[in-house]
XYZ file of C-alpha atoms in Angstrom:
715
model
C -51.983 -85.224 -84.466
C -51.610 -84.145 -80.046
C -48.231 -86.051 -79.102
C -48.144 -84.896 -75.021
C -44.734 -84.980 -73.523
C -44.535 -85.619 -69.539
C -41.414 -85.034 -67.814
C -40.677 -86.469 -64.414
C -38.453 -84.878 -61.978
C -37.005 -87.448 -59.678
C -36.522 -84.812 -56.742
C -39.341 -82.206 -55.171
C -38.209 -78.977 -53.194
C -40.870 -77.025 -51.509
C -39.227 -73.742 -51.108
C -40.763 -70.833 -49.086
C -43.157 -67.991 -50.031
C -41.265 -64.960 -48.243
C -41.359 -61.890 -50.453
C -39.573 -58.959 -50.077
C -42.201 -56.738 -51.186
C -46.184 -57.281 -49.593
C -48.673 -58.655 -51.901
C -50.775 -55.800 -52.027
C -51.184 -52.251 -50.232
C -54.287 -51.183 -47.961
C -56.180 -48.113 -49.246
C -59.112 -45.959 -47.700
C -61.793 -45.982 -49.775
C -63.893 -42.711 -48.680
C -66.284 -40.420 -49.898
C -69.187 -39.191 -51.270
C -70.268 -39.160 -47.073
C -71.635 -35.179 -47.318
C -74.249 -36.750 -50.343
C -75.574 -39.291 -47.245
C -75.324 -36.831 -43.982
C -78.142 -36.314 -42.598
C -79.510 -39.813 -44.688
C -81.946 -42.804 -42.928
C -82.254 -46.076 -44.112
C -85.460 -46.468 -45.350
C -87.469 -50.063 -45.037
C -85.204 -53.530 -44.142
C -81.761 -53.286 -43.416
C -81.148 -56.574 -45.557
C -77.937 -59.137 -44.225
C -76.867 -62.305 -46.329
C -77.830 -66.598 -43.849
C -74.225 -67.699 -44.834
C -71.277 -67.086 -42.147
C -69.231 -65.937 -45.013
C -69.244 -63.111 -47.873
C -70.289 -63.380 -50.878
C -69.596 -60.575 -54.187
C -71.776 -60.751 -57.265
C -70.359 -58.420 -59.990
C -72.739 -58.212 -63.640
C -71.095 -60.113 -65.763
C -72.325 -56.829 -68.650
C -71.328 -53.592 -66.960
C -68.533 -53.842 -64.703
C -68.926 -51.229 -62.073
C -72.451 -52.811 -60.603
C -71.563 -55.160 -58.278
C -73.315 -56.079 -55.143
C -71.409 -57.737 -51.583
C -73.131 -59.762 -49.048
C -72.571 -60.113 -45.946
C -73.147 -59.138 -41.817
C -75.004 -55.816 -44.093
C -75.702 -55.706 -48.133
C -74.055 -53.077 -50.120
C -75.019 -51.894 -54.028
C -72.525 -50.227 -56.366
C -72.480 -48.185 -58.891
C -68.852 -48.081 -59.510
C -67.005 -49.850 -58.129
C -67.111 -49.558 -54.847
C -65.153 -45.795 -55.778
C -67.940 -44.376 -53.288
C -68.958 -44.836 -49.512
C -71.984 -46.609 -49.404
C -75.612 -46.445 -47.785
C -76.722 -50.261 -46.596
C -78.713 -51.628 -49.175
C -82.474 -51.824 -47.473
C -85.853 -53.710 -48.922
C -89.003 -51.694 -48.602
C -91.431 -51.659 -45.221
C -93.722 -51.837 -47.676
C -92.738 -55.239 -48.971
C -93.955 -57.149 -45.384
C -90.766 -59.508 -45.493
C -90.557 -60.290 -41.376
C -87.158 -61.294 -41.649
C -85.016 -59.029 -44.634
C -82.705 -62.590 -44.753
C -80.964 -63.240 -48.000
C -79.986 -66.709 -49.396
C -79.748 -66.045 -52.537
C -79.080 -63.103 -54.864
C -79.015 -62.565 -59.216
C -78.378 -59.786 -61.815
C -80.504 -60.565 -64.644
C -79.901 -57.261 -66.883
C -80.749 -54.449 -65.881
C -82.641 -55.036 -62.334
C -80.797 -57.019 -59.168
C -83.599 -60.714 -57.742
C -82.858 -61.170 -54.190
C -84.351 -64.033 -52.576
C -85.470 -62.389 -48.931
C -87.364 -64.901 -46.885
C -88.394 -67.261 -49.122
C -89.917 -64.293 -51.827
C -88.173 -63.631 -54.499
C -87.938 -58.578 -55.490
C -86.501 -57.719 -57.264
C -84.510 -54.275 -57.749
C -84.552 -51.498 -60.824
C -81.268 -50.152 -59.253
C -81.975 -47.536 -62.609
C -85.668 -46.933 -61.505
C -85.159 -47.490 -57.468
C -87.820 -49.414 -57.277
C -88.718 -52.039 -56.137
C -91.832 -55.281 -56.694
C -92.178 -59.367 -55.900
C -92.398 -61.280 -57.835
C -95.092 -62.649 -59.854
C -95.950 -66.958 -59.604
C -94.625 -68.140 -57.129
C -96.784 -70.403 -54.710
C -94.182 -71.918 -51.828
C -90.862 -71.692 -50.411
C -87.645 -70.479 -52.394
C -84.783 -69.852 -51.591
C -82.091 -69.437 -54.804
C -82.217 -68.318 -57.568
C -80.199 -68.889 -61.030
C -79.482 -67.411 -64.520
C -76.582 -66.218 -66.371
C -75.989 -63.481 -69.005
C -75.707 -62.241 -72.506
C -73.542 -59.069 -73.316
C -73.177 -58.643 -76.719
C -76.215 -55.881 -76.333
C -79.082 -56.393 -78.889
C -79.042 -59.529 -80.023
C -82.331 -61.432 -79.729
C -80.903 -64.207 -78.304
C -78.901 -63.004 -76.497
C -81.745 -60.809 -74.351
C -83.599 -64.307 -74.066
C -80.392 -65.520 -72.295
C -80.313 -62.590 -69.688
C -84.283 -62.658 -69.295
C -84.781 -66.751 -68.418
C -84.535 -66.974 -64.924
C -85.270 -70.249 -61.872
C -86.010 -70.290 -58.729
C -86.158 -72.637 -56.492
C -85.448 -74.709 -52.933
C -82.362 -75.958 -51.964
C -81.787 -79.249 -50.523
C -85.835 -79.821 -51.542
C -86.771 -83.869 -52.750
C -86.583 -83.577 -56.017
C -89.361 -85.952 -56.917
C -92.011 -83.472 -54.713
C -90.365 -80.165 -55.069
C -92.060 -77.700 -57.051
C -90.044 -75.670 -59.670
C -90.156 -71.616 -61.428
C -89.198 -70.515 -63.972
C -88.750 -67.166 -65.423
C -88.402 -66.066 -68.993
C -88.918 -61.751 -67.756
C -85.889 -61.360 -65.782
C -87.934 -63.110 -62.381
C -90.993 -60.746 -63.052
C -93.472 -62.978 -63.361
C -92.510 -66.316 -62.758
C -93.713 -70.165 -63.802
C -94.396 -73.356 -62.776
C -91.697 -75.479 -64.201
C -91.568 -79.859 -64.709
C -88.110 -81.224 -65.350
C -87.403 -84.196 -67.663
C -88.045 -87.671 -65.614
C -88.513 -85.531 -61.902
C -90.811 -87.796 -60.150
C -88.476 -90.405 -60.659
C -85.457 -88.773 -59.261
C -84.447 -89.887 -56.413
C -82.422 -87.175 -54.175
C -82.569 -83.834 -53.142
C -81.933 -80.542 -55.173
C -78.714 -78.859 -55.407
C -79.587 -77.207 -58.061
C -81.062 -75.916 -61.248
C -79.231 -74.018 -63.947
C -79.911 -72.709 -67.844
C -76.618 -73.800 -69.906
C -77.474 -71.904 -72.444
C -73.344 -72.287 -73.533
C -75.402 -76.267 -74.270
C -78.531 -75.572 -74.911
C -80.186 -77.597 -72.277
C -81.823 -77.081 -68.674
C -78.831 -78.808 -66.387
C -81.037 -80.102 -62.658
C -78.116 -81.357 -59.590
C -78.851 -84.475 -58.172
C -77.782 -85.680 -54.804
C -77.446 -87.856 -52.943
C -75.664 -90.324 -50.629
C -72.510 -87.274 -50.950
C -72.701 -87.953 -53.989
C -74.029 -85.181 -57.372
C -75.142 -85.666 -60.256
C -76.537 -83.659 -63.957
C -80.090 -84.394 -65.079
C -80.599 -83.055 -68.577
C -83.572 -81.693 -70.352
C -82.666 -82.405 -73.850
C -81.730 -84.723 -77.223
C -79.539 -85.660 -76.922
C -78.299 -85.128 -72.863
C -81.612 -86.458 -71.586
C -80.624 -89.850 -72.188
C -78.817 -90.841 -69.495
C -76.810 -88.155 -65.899
C -73.512 -86.176 -66.494
C -70.528 -88.003 -64.512
C -71.322 -88.189 -60.522
C -69.032 -85.993 -58.336
C -68.565 -85.822 -54.533
C -70.662 -83.410 -52.561
C -69.220 -82.905 -49.209
C -70.789 -80.199 -48.288
C -73.819 -77.900 -49.789
C -72.110 -76.545 -52.464
C -71.955 -72.475 -53.082
C -71.679 -72.996 -58.088
C -70.582 -70.325 -59.511
C -71.299 -69.670 -63.476
C -68.352 -67.436 -64.985
C -69.769 -65.430 -67.007
C -68.841 -66.361 -71.403
C -70.988 -68.533 -71.754
C -68.157 -71.822 -72.643
C -70.449 -73.737 -69.456
C -67.653 -72.804 -66.164
C -68.884 -74.093 -63.458
C -67.242 -72.951 -60.027
C -68.604 -75.643 -57.440
C -67.536 -74.505 -53.591
C -67.516 -74.409 -49.848
C -65.778 -73.699 -46.751
C -63.393 -77.582 -47.626
C -64.646 -78.731 -51.464
C -63.664 -77.187 -54.657
C -63.964 -77.912 -57.814
C -64.802 -77.333 -61.873
C -66.531 -78.351 -64.449
C -65.393 -77.369 -68.449
C -68.473 -78.796 -69.878
C -71.799 -77.704 -68.230
C -71.374 -79.782 -65.451
C -70.778 -83.281 -66.980
C -68.279 -83.738 -65.789
C -66.920 -81.787 -62.768
C -63.143 -82.804 -61.791
C -61.849 -81.717 -58.012
C -58.956 -78.498 -58.357
C -55.461 -78.965 -57.718
C -52.300 -77.971 -55.793
C -49.788 -77.460 -56.704
C -46.299 -75.191 -56.882
C -44.229 -74.631 -60.005
C -45.154 -76.921 -62.658
C -45.352 -80.475 -60.178
C -48.939 -81.377 -58.342
C -48.631 -80.711 -54.263
C -52.476 -82.147 -53.951
C -55.126 -83.144 -56.373
C -57.725 -80.681 -54.470
C -57.713 -78.473 -51.268
C -59.028 -81.026 -49.124
C -56.500 -82.771 -49.417
C -54.110 -79.664 -49.235
C -55.735 -79.254 -45.448
C -57.487 -75.660 -46.934
C -60.361 -73.483 -45.688
C -61.622 -71.131 -48.440
C -63.322 -67.894 -47.293
C -63.995 -66.253 -50.233
C -63.992 -67.626 -54.772
C -63.512 -64.783 -57.530
C -63.969 -65.192 -60.839
C -64.650 -63.902 -64.491
C -63.609 -65.405 -68.140
C -59.999 -67.388 -68.048
C -58.919 -67.044 -64.325
C -59.823 -68.061 -60.072
C -58.652 -66.845 -56.992
C -59.017 -67.915 -53.488
C -59.190 -66.632 -49.815
C -58.839 -68.989 -47.322
C -59.393 -68.476 -44.059
C -55.439 -68.862 -43.344
C -55.459 -66.132 -45.256
C -53.655 -66.873 -48.236
C -54.548 -66.244 -50.966
C -54.323 -68.727 -53.988
C -54.070 -67.887 -58.007
C -55.384 -70.355 -60.803
C -56.385 -70.423 -64.378
C -60.033 -71.700 -66.195
C -57.776 -73.007 -69.324
C -58.297 -76.384 -70.694
C -56.437 -78.169 -68.745
C -57.582 -79.754 -65.401
C -57.390 -76.414 -63.188
C -55.216 -75.556 -60.588
C -54.077 -74.177 -57.810
C -50.935 -71.768 -56.770
C -50.486 -70.363 -53.664
C -49.306 -66.480 -52.994
C -47.292 -65.228 -50.600
C -49.150 -65.484 -46.893
C -50.093 -60.936 -45.854
C -52.412 -60.772 -43.843
C -55.048 -59.188 -45.777
C -58.527 -61.226 -44.534
C -61.126 -60.113 -42.267
C -63.661 -62.060 -41.831
C -66.431 -59.400 -43.637
C -63.197 -59.492 -46.171
C -63.905 -60.765 -50.431
C -62.669 -61.359 -53.529
C -62.785 -59.947 -56.553
C -61.453 -59.048 -60.287
C -61.497 -55.680 -62.110
C -59.697 -56.849 -64.846
C -57.724 -59.195 -65.415
C -55.357 -60.350 -64.372
C -56.146 -57.227 -61.394
C -58.016 -58.969 -58.528
C -59.363 -56.741 -55.305
C -59.589 -57.663 -51.720
C -62.122 -55.848 -50.027
C -63.848 -55.557 -46.980
C -67.297 -52.614 -45.521
C -65.473 -49.910 -43.329
C -68.179 -48.649 -40.906
C -68.078 -45.010 -40.088
C -69.603 -44.031 -36.285
C -69.531 -40.559 -37.256
C -71.718 -41.093 -40.734
C -74.720 -44.107 -41.669
C -72.517 -44.789 -44.875
C -69.643 -47.167 -45.206
C -66.927 -47.322 -46.196
C -64.218 -50.004 -48.042
C -60.503 -50.696 -47.248
C -59.391 -52.042 -50.355
C -56.323 -54.060 -50.880
C -55.862 -54.509 -55.411
C -52.804 -57.435 -56.518
C -51.714 -57.653 -59.956
C -51.755 -60.893 -60.961
C -49.078 -60.666 -63.241
C -46.324 -58.553 -61.074
C -47.202 -61.383 -58.795
C -46.403 -63.934 -61.062
C -42.325 -63.307 -61.986
C -41.906 -63.856 -58.451
C -39.184 -66.531 -58.547
C -39.933 -68.067 -56.001
C -42.487 -69.504 -57.300
C -41.114 -71.130 -60.417
C -44.004 -70.146 -63.367
C -42.159 -70.787 -66.884
C -42.551 -67.790 -68.901
C -45.543 -67.681 -71.405
C -44.561 -69.608 -74.620
C -47.439 -66.950 -77.608
C -46.709 -63.772 -77.945
C -49.637 -63.217 -79.833
C -52.777 -64.949 -80.368
C -55.261 -62.463 -81.905
C -58.195 -63.037 -84.377
C -61.128 -60.983 -84.989
C -64.254 -63.363 -84.097
C -63.219 -62.480 -81.067
C -65.923 -61.013 -78.023
C -67.594 -61.411 -80.813
C -71.904 -63.089 -81.847
C -72.789 -65.410 -84.981
C -76.121 -66.930 -85.787
C -75.192 -70.248 -88.782
C -78.702 -70.963 -90.266
C -79.577 -74.038 -91.749
C -76.424 -76.175 -94.217
C -74.718 -72.891 -94.070
C -70.443 -72.130 -92.607
C -68.877 -69.379 -90.755
C -64.878 -69.267 -91.037
C -63.410 -67.593 -88.482
C -59.203 -66.571 -89.506
C -56.876 -66.369 -86.220
C -53.124 -65.921 -85.528
C -50.690 -67.290 -83.895
C -47.396 -65.984 -82.375
C -44.911 -68.455 -79.933
C -41.575 -66.978 -78.549
C -38.465 -68.551 -80.638
C -38.051 -72.373 -79.100
C -40.669 -73.440 -77.526
C -43.885 -75.622 -79.363
C -47.775 -74.650 -77.746
C -50.171 -76.317 -79.092
C -53.330 -74.468 -79.690
C -56.993 -75.950 -79.754
C -59.727 -75.693 -81.072
C -63.702 -76.494 -79.336
C -66.930 -75.985 -79.113
C -68.513 -75.907 -76.012
C -72.115 -77.538 -77.538
C -69.899 -79.907 -80.486
C -74.193 -81.960 -80.763
C -75.114 -78.988 -82.235
C -72.507 -76.848 -83.722
C -69.142 -78.943 -85.832
C -65.755 -78.055 -86.548
C -62.829 -77.925 -88.844
C -59.671 -76.263 -87.132
C -56.559 -76.377 -89.820
C -52.585 -74.431 -89.208
C -50.057 -73.632 -91.100
C -47.139 -71.639 -90.716
C -47.021 -68.303 -92.439
C -43.968 -66.161 -92.441
C -41.799 -64.710 -90.757
C -41.853 -61.491 -87.407
C -38.642 -59.077 -87.279
C -37.855 -60.510 -84.934
C -37.670 -63.823 -86.516
C -40.680 -65.855 -84.847
C -42.976 -67.889 -86.653
C -46.345 -66.751 -88.365
C -49.307 -69.769 -87.655
C -51.994 -69.109 -89.324
C -55.844 -70.813 -88.442
C -57.774 -71.231 -89.948
C -61.520 -72.478 -88.302
C -64.239 -73.953 -90.404
C -67.909 -73.707 -88.368
C -71.797 -75.701 -89.247
C -74.413 -77.540 -88.217
C -73.034 -80.752 -86.626
C -76.442 -82.045 -88.597
C -75.511 -81.134 -92.154
C -71.479 -81.638 -91.092
C -71.342 -85.593 -91.582
C -68.937 -86.606 -89.238
C -70.810 -87.140 -85.890
C -73.471 -90.672 -85.590
C -77.439 -89.249 -85.490
C -76.417 -90.072 -81.755
C -74.767 -87.456 -81.384
C -76.241 -83.984 -82.450
C -78.671 -82.534 -80.665
C -82.637 -82.123 -82.426
C -82.410 -80.193 -85.603
C -85.519 -78.702 -84.706
C -84.639 -76.423 -81.896
C -83.149 -73.200 -82.226
C -79.667 -73.885 -79.785
C -76.165 -71.866 -78.890
C -72.571 -72.263 -78.917
C -69.190 -70.624 -77.915
C -66.534 -71.485 -79.720
C -63.083 -70.758 -78.199
C -59.521 -70.571 -79.175
C -57.090 -71.048 -76.104
C -53.101 -72.572 -76.244
C -53.596 -76.603 -74.528
C -50.260 -76.574 -72.471
C -50.614 -73.101 -71.659
C -48.520 -71.102 -68.528
C -50.274 -69.314 -65.261
C -47.755 -66.847 -66.526
C -49.890 -66.042 -69.912
C -52.395 -63.839 -67.695
C -52.517 -61.212 -70.710
C -53.104 -63.717 -72.987
C -56.908 -64.514 -72.802
C -58.480 -67.585 -75.143
C -60.587 -66.189 -78.426
C -64.362 -66.558 -78.456
C -67.251 -65.674 -80.473
C -71.118 -67.468 -79.097
C -72.437 -69.224 -82.010
C -76.883 -69.358 -82.540
C -78.098 -72.616 -84.728
C -80.707 -71.365 -85.708
C -81.993 -67.988 -87.672
C -80.021 -66.200 -88.860
C -81.522 -62.456 -87.977
C -80.354 -60.897 -91.285
C -82.651 -62.362 -93.597
C -86.760 -61.149 -93.001
C -89.493 -62.409 -95.164
C -90.895 -60.323 -97.044
C -95.146 -60.297 -98.990
C -95.023 -60.249 -102.425
C -96.926 -57.463 -102.916
C -97.894 -56.428 -106.855
C -102.077 -54.403 -106.720
C -102.191 -53.833 -103.796
C -105.665 -52.291 -102.390
C -104.566 -49.080 -102.316
C -103.461 -48.531 -106.452
C -106.832 -49.378 -107.318
C -108.149 -47.395 -105.118
C -110.477 -49.137 -102.925
C -108.226 -48.364 -100.064
C -107.090 -44.381 -99.280
C -102.823 -44.655 -98.601
C -103.812 -41.304 -96.498
C -106.652 -42.438 -94.366
C -105.175 -46.301 -93.917
C -101.640 -44.400 -92.174
C -104.240 -41.991 -89.604
C -104.979 -44.663 -86.647
C -107.532 -45.782 -89.743
C -110.303 -48.812 -87.778
C -112.733 -51.497 -89.153
C -114.736 -54.411 -88.595
C -115.490 -57.789 -87.466
C -118.358 -59.068 -87.598
C -119.188 -61.619 -85.149
C -120.326 -64.114 -86.981
C -117.156 -64.403 -89.288
C -114.578 -64.318 -86.034
C -113.045 -66.226 -83.031
C -111.546 -64.632 -80.312
C -110.426 -68.936 -79.489
C -109.461 -69.305 -83.160
C -111.864 -72.514 -82.483
C -114.174 -71.185 -85.339
C -117.375 -70.403 -83.201
C -118.857 -67.476 -83.697
C -118.575 -64.012 -81.133
C -120.862 -62.695 -79.062
C -119.879 -59.300 -79.743
C -118.696 -56.875 -82.830
C -114.377 -56.549 -82.519
C -113.331 -53.194 -83.783
C -110.055 -53.949 -85.259
C -107.144 -51.656 -85.581
C -105.021 -51.255 -88.949
C -100.790 -51.159 -88.147
C -99.938 -49.464 -91.196
C -96.943 -49.291 -90.615
C -95.790 -52.625 -89.852
C -98.167 -54.074 -92.597
C -98.530 -51.304 -95.805
C -101.416 -51.268 -97.878
C -103.135 -54.209 -97.892
C -102.412 -57.739 -100.973
C -105.815 -57.121 -104.199
C -106.868 -60.401 -103.651
C -110.587 -61.288 -105.656
C -112.652 -63.970 -102.952
C -113.976 -66.066 -106.341
C -109.872 -66.936 -106.833
C -108.347 -69.388 -104.863
C -104.912 -67.082 -103.441
C -101.320 -68.268 -101.976
C -98.669 -65.850 -101.558
C -95.739 -64.708 -103.296
C -92.921 -65.527 -100.320
C -89.493 -63.760 -100.842
C -86.466 -65.039 -98.690
C -84.486 -61.272 -98.097
C -81.126 -60.652 -96.451
C -79.449 -57.581 -95.416
C -81.949 -55.671 -98.131
C -81.280 -58.035 -100.649
C -83.498 -60.469 -102.692
C -82.445 -64.500 -102.072
C -85.606 -66.667 -103.865
C -88.756 -66.748 -103.359
C -89.769 -69.664 -100.709
C -91.340 -72.915 -102.072
C -90.618 -75.139 -98.231
C -93.611 -75.845 -96.174
C -95.465 -72.027 -94.273
C -98.699 -72.245 -92.711
C -101.739 -68.421 -91.973
C -104.167 -68.143 -89.425
C -106.140 -64.994 -89.083
C -105.015 -62.584 -86.263
C -108.274 -62.301 -85.737
C -109.253 -65.316 -85.561
C -111.310 -65.184 -88.743
C -112.391 -67.991 -89.805
C -114.498 -67.109 -93.575
C -111.612 -68.702 -95.730
C -111.051 -72.437 -95.805
C -108.277 -74.456 -98.439
C -108.591 -75.347 -101.687
C -106.969 -79.465 -101.526
C -108.556 -82.220 -99.146
C -106.468 -84.246 -96.971
C -107.090 -86.993 -99.570
C -106.208 -84.391 -102.635
C -103.034 -83.898 -100.889
C -101.884 -87.097 -101.551
C -101.292 -87.548 -97.771
C -100.148 -90.946 -96.278
C -101.144 -89.731 -92.560
C -103.326 -87.997 -91.080
C -101.745 -83.411 -91.729
C -101.850 -81.601 -88.597
C -104.037 -78.664 -87.872
C -104.332 -75.649 -86.180
C -106.361 -76.733 -84.345
C -104.602 -79.974 -83.418
C -101.404 -77.582 -83.087
C -103.663 -75.231 -80.489
C -104.656 -77.975 -78.361
C -100.864 -79.987 -78.003
C -99.130 -77.108 -77.364
C -102.019 -75.853 -73.855
C -100.972 -72.916 -73.322
C -98.833 -71.523 -75.626
C -101.215 -69.410 -77.372
C -102.652 -69.772 -80.906
C -100.053 -69.107 -83.203
C -98.399 -72.873 -81.871
C -96.884 -73.518 -85.339
C -93.577 -74.301 -86.838
C -90.687 -76.450 -87.729
C -90.252 -78.175 -84.098
C -93.246 -79.172 -84.482
C -93.851 -79.842 -87.163
C -94.912 -82.933 -88.400
C -94.938 -83.193 -92.682
C -98.518 -86.485 -93.687
C -96.205 -87.166 -96.752
C -93.605 -88.311 -94.504
C -93.386 -92.409 -94.455
C -92.200 -92.496 -90.493
C -95.428 -90.679 -89.967
C -97.500 -93.438 -88.358
C -100.538 -91.609 -87.274
C -103.305 -93.214 -90.051
C -105.154 -90.833 -92.418
C -108.752 -90.976 -90.824
C -110.501 -88.434 -91.746
C -108.981 -88.141 -95.368
C -112.058 -84.724 -96.248
C -110.203 -82.533 -93.628
C -109.047 -79.155 -95.584
C -105.590 -79.735 -95.786
C -103.676 -76.136 -94.202
C -100.196 -76.378 -96.030
C -99.230 -73.629 -97.988
C -96.091 -74.632 -100.203
C -94.383 -78.070 -100.930
C -94.935 -80.694 -102.771
C -98.171 -79.011 -102.885
C -100.909 -76.778 -105.005
C -102.964 -76.005 -101.461
C -104.526 -72.019 -101.618
C -106.688 -69.812 -99.378
C -109.828 -69.672 -100.685
C -111.929 -67.084 -99.471
C -115.913 -66.516 -98.595
C -117.665 -64.099 -100.195
C -117.442 -61.233 -97.403
C -115.217 -58.059 -98.445
C -112.803 -57.493 -95.293
C -109.798 -57.455 -94.034
C -107.421 -60.368 -92.827
C -104.388 -60.147 -91.304
C -102.530 -63.533 -91.683
C -99.893 -64.214 -89.502
C -97.046 -66.910 -91.406
C -94.548 -69.327 -89.776
C -92.348 -71.572 -92.055
C -92.619 -75.271 -91.152
C -89.841 -76.833 -92.629
C -87.437 -78.079 -90.277
C -85.583 -78.672 -92.896
C -85.486 -75.028 -94.577
C -83.111 -72.330 -94.614
C -84.466 -69.821 -91.863
C -87.442 -69.515 -89.904
C -89.851 -67.118 -89.720
C -92.708 -65.604 -88.073
C -94.475 -63.010 -90.121
C -97.558 -60.325 -90.373
C -99.540 -59.815 -94.342
C -102.489 -57.853 -94.727
C -104.759 -59.259 -97.584
C -107.826 -57.043 -98.270
C -110.191 -60.056 -99.838
C -113.886 -57.913 -102.539
């Protein structure tokens, strides 16, 4: 049980903020001029459309950032050298080189220039125009996942939206790319045609596994979400005064920052609840919002846990993005703002005020920096900041990525050591409670040498659907792979706990990539001498006759023979199967090189080259189906443009499910599902040759969803 104690102060004394030392000391970066001497700027100089400047920092590659103002600058060393302004090649014919939005997508920079999307590969120094966008766009949105080598993480960085801000939602054209912006296709949001209002933005909230569309109507805004259960309603409405710039804080925790000159709001849960940022002094709230405080925002910066604001009045405000509603405190005044200045966090607790400086003798710009040590600044007694209650918060799971598979459980552990005489409240949170359930246990575990109590935390995570504690109407679909972050923080943490960052891990709720299926191959065509192992490895190819395959997978004969190059590295030597013997592959589950079990659940096969010279031993009636079973033809039609291999756990419906209302109209059609409750098998026609099968585990309740290919030789 959490107990909150509130202390009411009878008097409030406002102290003038005076400092003996300046907030920061200016320094100018002027290096590398010789490399730019005589160098001419090629193409059209880019500039930002807004009156206020922006700085977009790559969340994974900390030294890479884009400055947007009267000029644009791309740095790969944190502005530690002089730079030429960024230009776009004249060959792209952008007409007006005005930038309205930008985003780092993995290793490339995306820019919206003159209502079109362009890709700059800064490593190869090459430009490309995006394909697939047929209407004007003004903004792009996306996120980045920094756990390298993980395919789920790569999907986060590859996903990008392009849209026209302020367009009527019911008729606007939204585009989505899963190729880092190289190719877009039209995106239709659920109920989009019914929504009334203008488009305030669209975002892929990976921490919630939802696409959120921001609806703006009559100075109120709210999010509409894409998937169950959040698609049943909207997020809570909030005030939308002016055009708000929306910043997704790094770390996939669902933190959003909305701001314009007279407004600053924060959401901790991907837009479901949006609150104004308060202004306080010490422990006392002075103003409920920055508009009430008459603050005019010039620049905003955020990292995973911190927020900073530079005002047009040349004041610097600082706050933390913790569990409690966000608030800011004002640092001492100093003439630190210029029209071209921006804020940027260079590290935890380290802030920088950056301004470009033109050089009349060289085309390259210098940069003026004013670094601010947040921790040192907060030690000023006039700021009335309490000392941090926690001395240590650590856990091995911090900044790591895990996978929770079907019915599996993940155990995490942490250690907290509070300061003597204090009672901090630790709190564990998940960003996507619809998919990820948790239980936490805290207990005392001895003392430090200084006599402080050690507190151990055990955190147990499992799929919410199997937790047994949530209402079924609250949980997301078990068929859909999702993601969530788990965060351990201190609920009543002081703003002085700058270095005591929350512990966060990213959890993929779905397929365990350490698992794979292997088709048992005890008797191969090479073992029996029908095929030669050396020949297969030497760029072996074979011909499929035109009257035995259909490239469109509809069972129609092709017009010409097909030459197939055998991929021995992936397939090995084919399994030997005799055409007159019904065959069912033995599917084995392996994890990290160790055999786990034989897969007995439902799976489906499809020959990847379109061969149709095989059928199944059972019909729908023989399989005792109570409803019409699915097949590859019906799945392909329902999938539209997703290709022929679209049968998976998300769209599979068992014909033995009593809730399946599809009538059994054609009981004699072949039953195309193997495994599960039936003894169905593959029956080959009398044909000698190689079959390469695609396998998909379709049971949504099995511990994995895997796609695999196997090669079979039928003789």
